[in-house]
Amino acid sequence: FAVLHPRAGLPGSDNNRSCVLRIAAAGRVLLLAGDIEAEAEALLLASARQQLRADILLVPHHGSHSSSTPAFVAAVQPRYALVSAGHRNRFGHPHPDVLARYRASGAEILETARHGAVRLQVDAHGVIAPPERWRIDHRRFWYAPEDAIPP
């Protein structure tokens, strides 16, 4: 476990003082980016760029347009980008441009609003099992299929 951000005494918004945690195990890396925005991403790129690369990323600030800058996405290069946001939330998270940025980077996007609970497992050999998407994998026959869920 490594806390990459914030440094002590960092001024700025509460979002940009969010904890960014890097978890490494079995040769894989999970990056929990909290609610950071572009300003904190720039600080991380300047101070910890080599530690940002991750297999799994909890997308910053629920996929807000104020985060996930192209430089940050390029540095992290996640295989899986997990967006934790409520369905039809009042902020419009995740922003379509942010999702497009992660898709363009080659990341598979997992959204709690669309997929419900998401489980990603890494075994002792570093193999990442296919993601479990609760709404999809445990859907009752009376639930609408994934492609019928409005964005």
XYZ file of N, CA and C in Angstrom:
453
model
N 0.846 -1.175 0.000
C 0.000 0.000 0.000
C 0.888 1.234 0.000
N 0.533 2.211 -0.820
C 1.265 3.475 -0.841
C 0.267 4.616 -1.009
N 0.373 5.601 -0.138
C -0.444 6.809 -0.278
C 0.325 7.751 -1.195
N -0.229 8.028 -2.371
C 0.439 8.883 -3.354
C 0.060 10.353 -3.204
N -1.071 10.600 -2.566
C -1.588 11.962 -2.482
C -2.571 12.017 -1.331
N -2.754 13.053 -0.605
C -2.116 14.363 -0.731
C -0.863 14.446 0.141
N -0.052 15.397 -0.162
C 1.090 15.668 0.714
C 0.586 16.537 1.871
N 1.309 16.544 2.944
C 0.898 17.300 4.134
C 0.776 18.785 3.819
N -0.277 19.405 4.342
C -0.459 20.846 4.204
C -0.888 21.318 2.836
N -1.353 20.428 1.990
C -1.757 20.805 0.633
C -2.986 21.711 0.678
N -2.894 22.918 0.109
C -4.079 23.783 0.050
C -4.975 23.343 -1.107
N -6.158 23.888 -1.162
C -7.041 23.611 -2.290
C -8.364 23.038 -1.836
N -9.136 22.577 -2.804
C -10.476 22.065 -2.533
C -10.404 20.732 -1.798
N -11.499 20.389 -1.143
C -11.567 19.088 -0.485
C -11.356 17.962 -1.489
N -11.935 18.105 -2.684
C -11.759 17.064 -3.696
C -10.285 16.833 -3.988
N -9.539 17.901 -4.166
C -8.126 17.765 -4.517
C -7.248 17.356 -3.342
N -7.833 17.268 -2.161
C -7.105 16.734 -1.012
C -7.525 15.293 -0.727
N -8.249 14.678 -1.659
C -8.647 13.280 -1.505
C -7.425 12.382 -1.461
N -7.574 11.299 -0.738
C -6.510 10.300 -0.654
C -6.443 9.524 -1.972
N -5.243 9.379 -2.509
C -5.010 8.524 -3.672
C -4.137 7.380 -3.181
N -4.657 6.170 -3.294
C -4.001 4.995 -2.747
C -3.619 4.035 -3.863
N -2.375 3.570 -3.812
C -1.881 2.572 -4.764
C -1.726 1.258 -4.015
N -2.377 0.216 -4.517
C -2.305 -1.103 -3.898
C -1.682 -2.050 -4.914
N -0.582 -2.692 -4.530
C 0.105 -3.634 -5.416
C 0.124 -5.012 -4.758
N -0.251 -6.030 -5.532
C -0.238 -7.409 -5.049
C -0.182 -8.344 -6.245
N 0.563 -9.410 -6.111
C 0.651 -10.447 -7.144
C 0.991 -9.866 -8.514
N 1.795 -8.817 -8.531
C 2.214 -8.228 -9.795
C 1.173 -7.347 -10.452
N 0.089 -7.073 -9.770
C -0.979 -6.213 -10.296
C -1.098 -4.963 -9.437
N -1.667 -3.906 -10.021
C -1.805 -2.639 -9.298
C -3.234 -2.127 -9.418
N -3.761 -1.688 -8.269
C -5.063 -1.036 -8.177
C -4.805 0.386 -7.713
N -5.367 1.357 -8.412
C -5.217 2.759 -8.038
C -6.588 3.303 -7.662
N -6.717 3.742 -6.403
C -7.949 4.349 -5.910
C -7.728 5.849 -5.910
N -8.383 6.558 -6.828
C -8.062 7.965 -7.070
C -8.963 8.956 -6.337
N -9.871 8.487 -5.514
C -10.699 9.402 -4.731
C -11.458 10.391 -5.604
N -11.595 11.608 -5.091
C -12.345 12.660 -5.791
C -11.427 13.691 -6.435
N -10.191 13.325 -6.719
C -9.258 14.317 -7.265
C -9.748 14.852 -8.606
N -9.328 16.086 -8.875
C -9.653 16.757 -10.130
C -8.351 17.040 -10.872
N -8.442 17.767 -11.967
C -7.288 18.007 -12.845
C -6.082 18.581 -12.101
N -6.311 19.479 -11.153
C -5.207 20.097 -10.409
C -4.391 19.046 -9.647
N -5.063 18.153 -8.943
C -4.365 17.101 -8.201
C -3.744 16.083 -9.155
N -4.412 15.805 -10.272
C -3.823 14.899 -11.264
C -2.494 15.449 -11.758
N -2.431 16.761 -12.004
C -1.184 17.386 -12.466
C -0.087 17.247 -11.415
N -0.438 17.413 -10.143
C 0.545 17.225 -9.068
C 1.063 15.790 -9.046
N 0.163 14.839 -9.206
C 0.570 13.430 -9.236
C 1.458 13.122 -10.437
N 1.119 13.678 -11.572
C 1.939 13.460 -12.769
C 3.345 14.011 -12.567
N 3.460 15.110 -11.836
C 4.767 15.723 -11.588
C 5.561 14.979 -10.519
N 4.870 14.402 -9.538
C 5.584 13.826 -8.398
C 5.616 12.306 -8.353
N 4.682 11.643 -9.032
C 4.582 10.184 -8.887
C 4.212 9.482 -10.186
N 4.563 10.059 -11.314
C 4.151 9.505 -12.615
C 4.445 8.006 -12.738
N 5.623 7.571 -12.298
C 6.017 6.169 -12.447
C 5.158 5.229 -11.605
N 4.485 5.761 -10.602
C 3.659 4.926 -9.727
C 2.185 4.934 -10.122
N 1.837 5.661 -11.166
C 0.432 5.788 -11.546
C -0.072 4.635 -12.400
N 0.797 3.979 -13.137
C 0.381 2.872 -14.006
C -0.375 1.844 -13.167
N -1.576 1.471 -13.608
C -2.395 0.535 -12.838
C -3.223 -0.351 -13.754
N -3.441 -1.567 -13.316
C -4.310 -2.490 -14.049
C -5.777 -2.126 -13.848
N -6.094 -1.712 -12.623
C -7.470 -1.369 -12.262
C -7.460 0.028 -11.663
N -8.334 0.883 -12.159
C -8.429 2.259 -11.673
C -9.845 2.545 -11.202
N -9.968 3.054 -9.984
C -11.230 3.651 -9.565
C -11.174 5.071 -10.097
N -11.948 5.334 -11.138
C -11.891 6.596 -11.884
C -12.101 7.782 -10.938
N -11.243 8.807 -11.053
C -11.352 9.965 -10.167
C -12.700 10.682 -10.277
N -13.164 11.154 -9.144
C -14.325 12.040 -9.029
C -15.544 11.540 -9.808
N -15.787 10.238 -9.741
C -16.992 9.622 -10.320
C -17.097 9.821 -11.833
N -15.965 10.104 -12.484
C -15.989 10.337 -13.923
C -16.389 11.750 -14.294
N -16.231 12.682 -13.358
C -16.561 14.085 -13.610
C -15.700 14.651 -14.736
N -16.250 15.645 -15.436
C -15.511 16.315 -16.513
C -14.308 17.082 -15.966
N -14.294 17.340 -14.653
C -13.180 18.072 -14.038
C -11.993 17.169 -13.709
N -12.080 15.904 -14.085
C -10.998 14.963 -13.790
C -10.723 14.088 -15.006
N -9.801 13.144 -14.831
C -9.421 12.216 -15.906
C -8.918 12.959 -17.137
N -7.927 13.820 -16.912
C -7.311 14.538 -18.026
C -6.640 13.541 -18.967
N -6.457 13.902 -20.229
C -5.779 12.986 -21.150
C -4.412 12.531 -20.631
N -3.657 13.431 -20.018
C -2.328 13.066 -19.502
C -2.431 12.054 -18.367
N -3.416 12.213 -17.503
C -3.603 11.277 -16.391
C -3.997 9.900 -16.917
N -4.968 9.856 -17.817
C -5.417 8.584 -18.398
C -4.252 7.885 -19.096
N -3.445 8.643 -19.833
C -2.291 8.065 -20.536
C -1.254 7.521 -19.561
N -1.075 8.177 -18.427
C -0.092 7.712 -17.446
C -0.566 6.456 -16.722
N -1.856 6.378 -16.433
C -2.390 5.232 -15.692
C -2.538 4.014 -16.602
N -3.037 4.205 -17.807
C -3.260 3.124 -18.773
C -3.986 1.930 -18.159
N -5.148 2.146 -17.562
C -5.816 1.031 -16.886
C -6.381 0.005 -17.858
N -6.373 -1.234 -17.431
C -7.065 -2.285 -18.176
C -8.564 -2.190 -17.880
N -8.871 -1.896 -16.607
C -10.253 -1.710 -16.179
C -10.386 -0.341 -15.539
N -11.401 0.411 -15.950
C -11.700 1.718 -15.368
C -13.073 1.609 -14.711
N -13.084 1.621 -13.386
C -14.315 1.468 -12.623
C -14.855 2.838 -12.240
N -16.095 3.107 -12.654
C -16.741 4.388 -12.359
C -17.828 4.146 -11.320
N -17.663 4.749 -10.154
C -18.655 4.647 -9.091
C -19.528 5.900 -9.122
N -20.747 5.735 -9.630
C -21.682 6.863 -9.731
C -23.100 6.306 -9.753
N -24.021 7.050 -9.185
C -25.415 6.631 -9.170
C -26.084 6.827 -10.521
N -27.051 5.981 -10.815
C -27.802 6.071 -12.066
C -28.554 7.399 -12.118
N -28.405 8.118 -13.214
C -29.058 9.409 -13.448
C -28.829 10.396 -12.295
N -27.605 10.425 -11.784
C -27.299 11.335 -10.680
C -27.377 12.782 -11.154
N -27.591 13.683 -10.231
C -27.831 15.094 -10.575
C -26.617 15.790 -11.165
N -25.437 15.192 -11.046
C -24.225 15.808 -11.586
C -23.917 15.343 -13.009
N -24.640 14.344 -13.476
C -24.392 13.828 -14.820
C -23.129 12.993 -14.926
N -22.665 12.456 -13.805
C -21.470 11.599 -13.829
C -21.844 10.199 -14.278
N -21.024 9.540 -15.021
C -19.765 10.010 -15.599
C -20.017 10.830 -16.858
N -19.108 11.745 -17.126
C -19.229 12.597 -18.309
C -18.882 11.775 -19.555
N -19.654 11.917 -20.642
C -19.383 11.149 -21.869
C -17.958 11.332 -22.402
N -17.396 12.540 -22.285
C -16.022 12.764 -22.767
C -15.013 11.948 -21.970
N -15.262 11.815 -20.676
C -14.364 11.031 -19.821
C -14.439 9.557 -20.207
N -15.650 9.052 -20.402
C -15.799 7.657 -20.826
C -15.100 7.425 -22.162
N -15.257 8.361 -23.086
C -14.606 8.242 -24.398
C -13.089 8.209 -24.253
N -12.559 8.999 -23.340
C -11.115 9.044 -23.099
C -10.600 7.680 -22.630
N -11.317 7.075 -21.700
C -10.896 5.756 -21.209
C -11.063 4.689 -22.286
N -12.159 4.757 -23.032
C -12.342 3.785 -24.129
C -11.208 3.900 -25.146
N -10.857 5.134 -25.502
C -9.787 5.359 -26.481
C -8.448 4.825 -25.979
N -8.273 4.779 -24.665
C -7.017 4.267 -24.099
C -6.985 2.742 -24.081
N -8.130 2.116 -24.392
C -8.198 0.659 -24.402
C -8.752 0.056 -23.127
N -9.174 0.892 -22.190
C -9.706 0.390 -20.921
C -11.114 -0.160 -21.103
N -11.405 -1.205 -20.363
C -12.777 -1.695 -20.273
C -13.443 -0.905 -19.153
N -14.575 -0.293 -19.447
C -15.252 0.559 -18.470
C -16.318 -0.248 -17.739
N -16.281 -0.137 -16.433
C -17.266 -0.774 -15.570
C -17.953 0.342 -14.790
N -19.270 0.422 -14.898
C -20.018 1.505 -14.253
C -21.012 0.940 -13.243
N -20.948 1.430 -12.014
C -21.903 0.959 -11.015
C -23.332 1.349 -11.391
N -23.517 2.492 -12.032
C -24.859 2.914 -12.435
C -25.456 1.952 -13.455
N -24.641 1.384 -14.273
C -25.093 0.502 -15.346
C -25.011 -0.973 -14.952
N -23.952 -1.329 -14.238
C -23.678 -2.732 -13.938
C -24.008 -3.137 -12.505
N -24.362 -2.179 -11.658
C -24.591 -2.501 -10.249
C -23.262 -2.785 -9.566
N -23.287 -3.666 -8.588
C -22.039 -4.030 -7.905
C -21.090 -4.677 -8.909
N -19.830 -4.349 -8.787
C -18.805 -4.896 -9.681
C -17.748 -5.570 -8.814
N -17.342 -6.783 -9.213
C -16.279 -7.472 -8.483
C -15.155 -7.816 -9.452
N -13.957 -7.407 -9.077
C -12.749 -7.757 -9.815
C -11.863 -8.552 -8.866
N -11.408 -9.716 -9.310
C -10.581 -10.569 -8.466
C -9.251 -10.839 -9.149
N -8.196 -10.790 -8.340
C -6.848 -11.105 -8.805
C -6.373 -12.296 -7.992
N -5.937 -13.360 -8.673
C -5.475 -14.524 -7.914
C -4.006 -14.367 -7.511
N -3.480 -15.337 -6.810
C -2.114 -15.276 -6.278
C -1.057 -15.221 -7.373
N -1.432 -15.596 -8.590
C -0.500 -15.568 -9.721
C -0.638 -14.294 -10.547
N -1.505 -13.385 -10.123
C -1.688 -12.123 -10.833
C -2.696 -12.175 -11.958
N -3.425 -13.279 -12.064
C -4.436 -13.399 -13.114
C -5.701 -12.661 -12.659
N -6.162 -11.750 -13.502
C -7.394 -11.016 -13.203
C -8.557 -11.775 -13.838
N -9.476 -12.219 -12.993
C -10.652 -12.935 -13.489
C -11.552 -11.962 -14.248
N -12.362 -12.466 -15.171
C -13.310 -11.570 -15.840
C -14.167 -10.860 -14.793
N -14.461 -9.587 -15.003
C -15.236 -8.844 -14.005
C -16.635 -9.420 -13.832
N -17.104 -9.375 -12.608
C -18.476 -9.766 -12.322
C -19.301 -8.488 -12.224
N -20.323 -8.397 -13.053
C -21.227 -7.245 -13.078
C -22.573 -7.730 -12.561
N -22.901 -7.350 -11.338
C -24.052 -7.938 -10.665
C -25.341 -7.820 -11.477
N -25.628 -6.648 -12.028
C -26.884 -6.480 -12.772
C -26.931 -7.328 -14.028
N -25.775 -7.653 -14.565
C -25.720 -8.437 -15.799
C -25.644 -9.925 -15.470
N -24.689 -10.280 -14.616
C -24.414 -11.688 -14.340
C -25.459 -12.350 -13.448
N -26.208 -11.571 -12.688
C -27.209 -12.125 -11.770
C -28.597 -11.556 -12.062
N -28.785 -11.145 -13.300
C -30.044 -10.508 -13.694
C -31.193 -11.519 -13.644
N -32.279 -11.103 -13.065
C -33.498 -11.909 -13.068
C -34.153 -11.762 -14.439
N -34.938 -12.722 -14.822
C -35.512 -12.699 -16.165
C -36.406 -11.487 -16.390
N -36.939 -10.886 -15.334
C -37.834 -9.735 -15.508
C -37.093 -8.404 -15.596
N -35.773 -8.410 -15.429
C -34.993 -7.175 -15.553
C -34.690 -6.890 -17.018
N -34.581 -5.628 -17.327
C -34.245 -5.224 -18.694
C -32.801 -5.606 -19.003
N -32.507 -5.978 -20.255
C -31.118 -6.252 -20.625
C -30.272 -4.986 -20.525
N -28.958 -5.159 -20.424
C -28.047 -4.025 -20.226
C -28.231 -2.944 -21.275
N -28.369 -3.324 -22.539
C -28.463 -2.316 -23.599
C -29.794 -1.555 -23.574
N -30.738 -1.979 -22.728
C -32.010 -1.264 -22.608
C -31.995 -0.244 -21.472
N -30.916 -0.229 -20.683
C -30.814 0.715 -19.567
C -30.381 2.059 -20.127
N -31.211 3.102 -19.966
C -30.840 4.412 -20.525
C -29.636 4.995 -19.796
N -28.805 5.752 -20.510
C -27.627 6.349 -19.864
C -28.016 7.422 -18.867
